[in-house]
Amino acid sequence: KVVEVGPGYWAVREAHEVPVRFKRSRYQRPLPLPERDGEVIAPLRELLNLGEGEEAERGLKLVVGFLLGALHPRGPYPILFFTGPQGTGKSTAARILKRLLDPYEAELRSLPKTEDDLVVQAKVGWILAFDNLSHLSGEMSDALARLSTGGGIGKRRLYTDDEEHVLGVKRPVILTSITDLTARDDLLDRAMRVELHPIPEQDRLPEAELWAQVEALHPHILGGLLDAAAFGLGH
């Protein structure tokens, strides 16, 4: 089954009914069927450790904006950057957001060493989530900026001397780090930074309980995002 989204509507259709063919990686997992009249704001406020007050509302708007932007088929896409000390739920937040739109066998990755490897990962997935970054080189910072707004790698095609093979991709990206790594202007211009705060011990949940909540709320959040996207397309 596939979801068709248009101005003011969305509908679940059988794959053979639509003229679009989807390429699925062997490591991708299925999405749940979205619920009509779903909710986004309240469930995300419940699942994510965004704090309280104006800062929490700002972070929530950025997260919802990132998810809606990730539904766009061509981009460009902002980079969502979770930062904060240890024990703030950065990795969990990144996993939840990736699972909502792009369930995958390995939800969080370490940042690859080269731009070539970065583009290969982008070709087989949709939302790229890189966890626990301690350092970001100038070259990789520029590569992530190009991935956000569009860029490609040109290489000599194998077994030829005068032909080029170009890999061009744009993808939504989530980064997590204890420190702020968005020092270079190109990356800073594309980044939406959300700072998380330590979770009090009494508010922590067992992991199984948390993911059961995510699974139960997933169809409602997905339906709410589709409602918002359809509304946006209609206006």
Coordinates of C-alpha atoms in Angstrom, one line a residue:
K1 CA 0.0 0.0 0.0
V2 CA 1.1 3.6 -0.6
V3 CA -0.1 7.0 0.5
E4 CA -1.1 9.6 -2.0
V5 CA -1.1 13.2 -0.8
G6 CA -2.6 16.1 -2.7
P7 CA -4.1 19.6 -2.1
G8 CA -6.5 19.1 0.8
Y9 CA -6.5 15.3 0.8
W10 CA -4.6 12.1 1.4
A11 CA -5.6 8.5 0.7
V12 CA -4.1 5.1 1.2
R13 CA -4.1 3.2 -2.2
E14 CA -3.0 -0.1 -3.5
A15 CA 0.5 0.0 -5.0
H16 CA -0.7 -1.2 -8.4
E17 CA -3.2 1.7 -8.6
V18 CA -0.6 4.5 -8.8
P19 CA 1.9 5.3 -11.5
V20 CA 4.8 5.6 -9.0
R21 CA 7.2 2.7 -8.3
F22 CA 9.1 2.6 -5.1
K23 CA 12.5 1.2 -4.5
R24 CA 12.8 -0.4 -1.1
S25 CA 16.1 -1.3 0.7
R26 CA 16.2 -4.7 2.3
Y27 CA 16.7 -3.0 5.7
Q28 CA 13.7 -0.7 5.5
R29 CA 10.7 -1.6 7.7
P30 CA 7.0 -0.9 6.9
L31 CA 5.1 2.2 8.2
P32 CA 1.8 1.7 10.0
L33 CA -1.4 2.6 8.3
P34 CA -2.0 6.3 9.2
E35 CA -5.1 7.2 11.3
R36 CA -7.6 9.8 10.2
D37 CA -7.8 12.9 12.3
G38 CA -4.5 12.1 13.9
E39 CA -2.5 14.3 16.3
V40 CA 1.0 15.5 16.1
I41 CA 1.6 18.2 18.8
A42 CA 0.4 16.4 21.9
P43 CA 2.0 13.0 21.2
L44 CA 5.4 14.6 20.3
R45 CA 5.2 16.7 23.5
E46 CA 4.7 13.5 25.4
L47 CA 7.4 11.5 23.7
L48 CA 10.2 14.0 23.4
N49 CA 12.2 15.6 26.2
L50 CA 11.8 19.2 25.1
G51 CA 11.6 20.8 28.5
E52 CA 8.9 23.4 29.5
G53 CA 7.8 26.9 28.6
E54 CA 8.7 29.0 25.5
E55 CA 11.9 26.9 24.8
A56 CA 9.8 23.7 24.7
E57 CA 7.3 25.2 22.3
R58 CA 10.0 26.6 20.0
G59 CA 11.7 23.1 19.9
L60 CA 8.3 21.4 19.2
K61 CA 7.7 23.8 16.3
L62 CA 11.1 23.0 14.8
V63 CA 10.6 19.3 15.2
V64 CA 7.2 19.4 13.5
G65 CA 8.6 21.6 10.8
F66 CA 11.4 19.2 10.2
L67 CA 9.0 16.2 9.9
L68 CA 6.7 18.1 7.5
G69 CA 9.7 19.2 5.4
A70 CA 10.9 15.6 5.3
L71 CA 7.7 14.7 3.5
H72 CA 8.6 16.9 0.5
P73 CA 9.8 14.8 -2.4
R74 CA 12.6 17.1 -3.6
G75 CA 13.7 19.3 -0.8
P76 CA 15.8 21.3 0.1
Y77 CA 15.8 20.0 3.7
P78 CA 16.8 21.5 7.0
I79 CA 19.3 19.7 9.3
L80 CA 17.8 19.0 12.8
F81 CA 20.5 19.2 15.5
F82 CA 19.8 17.8 19.0
T83 CA 22.3 19.0 21.5
G84 CA 22.6 18.8 25.3
P85 CA 24.5 17.0 28.1
Q86 CA 24.5 13.3 28.7
G87 CA 21.2 11.9 29.9
T88 CA 18.9 14.2 27.9
G89 CA 17.5 11.6 25.5
K90 CA 19.1 13.0 22.3
S91 CA 19.6 9.5 20.7
T92 CA 16.1 8.4 21.7
A93 CA 14.6 11.6 20.1
A94 CA 16.5 11.0 16.9
R95 CA 15.4 7.4 16.8
I96 CA 11.8 8.3 17.3
L97 CA 11.7 10.9 14.6
K98 CA 13.4 8.7 12.0
R99 CA 11.1 5.8 12.9
L100 CA 8.0 8.0 12.3
L101 CA 8.8 8.5 8.6
D102 CA 11.6 6.2 7.7
P103 CA 11.7 3.0 9.8
Y104 CA 15.0 1.2 9.3
E105 CA 16.9 -1.7 10.7
A106 CA 19.8 0.5 11.9
E107 CA 18.1 3.8 12.9
L108 CA 21.2 5.6 14.1
R109 CA 24.6 5.6 12.4
S110 CA 28.0 7.0 13.2
L111 CA 29.1 9.7 10.8
P112 CA 30.9 8.2 7.8
K113 CA 34.5 9.2 7.1
T114 CA 34.1 10.3 3.5
E115 CA 31.6 12.2 1.4
D116 CA 31.4 9.2 -0.9
D117 CA 30.2 7.0 1.9
L118 CA 27.8 9.7 3.0
V119 CA 26.1 9.8 -0.4
V120 CA 25.9 6.0 -0.6
Q121 CA 24.0 6.0 2.7
A122 CA 21.8 8.7 1.4
K123 CA 20.9 6.6 -1.7
V124 CA 19.5 3.7 0.3
G125 CA 17.7 5.7 3.0
W126 CA 15.6 8.8 3.4
I127 CA 16.2 10.4 6.8
L128 CA 19.9 10.1 7.8
A129 CA 20.4 10.1 11.6
F130 CA 24.0 10.4 12.9
D131 CA 24.4 9.9 16.6
N132 CA 26.8 11.1 19.3
L133 CA 29.1 13.3 17.2
S134 CA 32.2 14.5 19.0
H135 CA 33.9 16.2 16.1
L136 CA 32.9 17.5 12.7
S137 CA 35.6 18.2 10.1
G138 CA 35.3 21.1 7.8
E139 CA 35.0 18.8 4.8
M140 CA 32.2 16.7 6.4
S141 CA 30.4 19.9 7.5
D142 CA 30.4 21.1 3.9
A143 CA 29.3 17.7 2.7
L144 CA 26.3 17.7 5.1
A145 CA 25.4 21.3 3.9
R146 CA 25.4 20.0 0.3
L147 CA 23.3 17.0 1.3
S148 CA 20.7 19.4 2.8
T149 CA 20.3 21.7 -0.2
G150 CA 21.6 19.6 -3.1
G151 CA 25.0 18.5 -4.2
G152 CA 26.6 15.6 -5.9
I153 CA 29.8 13.6 -6.4
G154 CA 31.2 13.0 -9.8
K155 CA 33.5 10.0 -10.3
R156 CA 34.9 8.2 -13.3
R157 CA 32.6 5.5 -14.3
L158 CA 34.1 2.0 -13.8
Y159 CA 35.8 0.4 -16.8
T160 CA 35.8 3.7 -18.7
D161 CA 38.4 6.5 -19.3
D162 CA 36.1 9.3 -20.4
E163 CA 32.7 8.8 -18.8
E164 CA 31.5 10.2 -15.4
H165 CA 29.1 8.7 -12.9
V166 CA 27.3 11.4 -10.9
L167 CA 25.5 10.7 -7.6
G168 CA 23.2 13.6 -6.6
V169 CA 21.0 13.5 -3.5
K170 CA 19.2 15.7 -1.1
R171 CA 18.1 14.3 2.3
P172 CA 16.7 15.3 5.7
V173 CA 19.5 14.9 8.3
I174 CA 19.4 14.6 12.1
L175 CA 22.5 15.1 14.2
T176 CA 23.0 14.5 17.9
S177 CA 26.0 15.8 20.0
I178 CA 26.9 16.9 23.5
T179 CA 28.6 20.0 22.0
D180 CA 27.4 22.5 19.4
L181 CA 29.2 21.5 16.1
T182 CA 27.5 24.0 13.8
A183 CA 30.3 26.5 13.7
R184 CA 30.8 26.7 9.9
D185 CA 28.4 29.2 8.3
D186 CA 27.1 26.9 5.5
L187 CA 26.0 24.3 8.0
L188 CA 24.8 26.8 10.5
D189 CA 22.5 28.4 7.9
R190 CA 20.8 25.0 7.3
A191 CA 20.6 23.8 10.9
M192 CA 17.7 23.9 13.3
R193 CA 19.2 23.5 16.8
V194 CA 17.1 22.0 19.6
E195 CA 18.7 21.9 23.1
L196 CA 17.6 19.1 25.4
H197 CA 17.9 19.1 29.2
P198 CA 18.6 16.2 31.6
I199 CA 15.7 14.0 32.4
P200 CA 14.9 13.7 36.1
E201 CA 15.4 10.1 37.4
Q202 CA 11.7 9.9 38.5
D203 CA 10.6 10.7 34.9
R204 CA 12.6 8.0 33.1
L205 CA 10.7 5.1 31.5
P206 CA 11.9 1.6 30.8
E207 CA 12.9 1.3 27.2
A208 CA 10.2 -1.3 26.4
E209 CA 7.5 1.0 27.8
L210 CA 8.7 4.0 25.8
W211 CA 8.8 2.1 22.5
A212 CA 5.3 0.6 23.2
Q213 CA 4.1 4.2 23.5
V214 CA 5.8 5.2 20.3
E215 CA 4.2 2.2 18.5
A216 CA 0.8 3.1 19.8
L217 CA 1.0 6.7 18.8
H218 CA 2.8 6.2 15.5
P219 CA -0.4 5.9 13.3
H220 CA -1.9 9.0 14.9
I221 CA 1.2 11.1 14.4
L222 CA 1.6 9.9 10.8
G223 CA -2.0 10.7 10.1
G224 CA -1.6 14.2 11.6
L225 CA 1.5 14.9 9.6
L226 CA -0.4 13.9 6.4
D227 CA -3.3 16.1 7.4
A228 CA -0.9 19.0 7.8
A229 CA 0.9 18.3 4.5
A230 CA -2.4 18.1 2.6
F231 CA -3.6 21.3 4.2
G232 CA -0.4 23.0 3.2
L233 CA -0.6 21.8 -0.4
G234 CA -4.2 23.1 -0.5
H235 CA -3.1 26.6 0.5

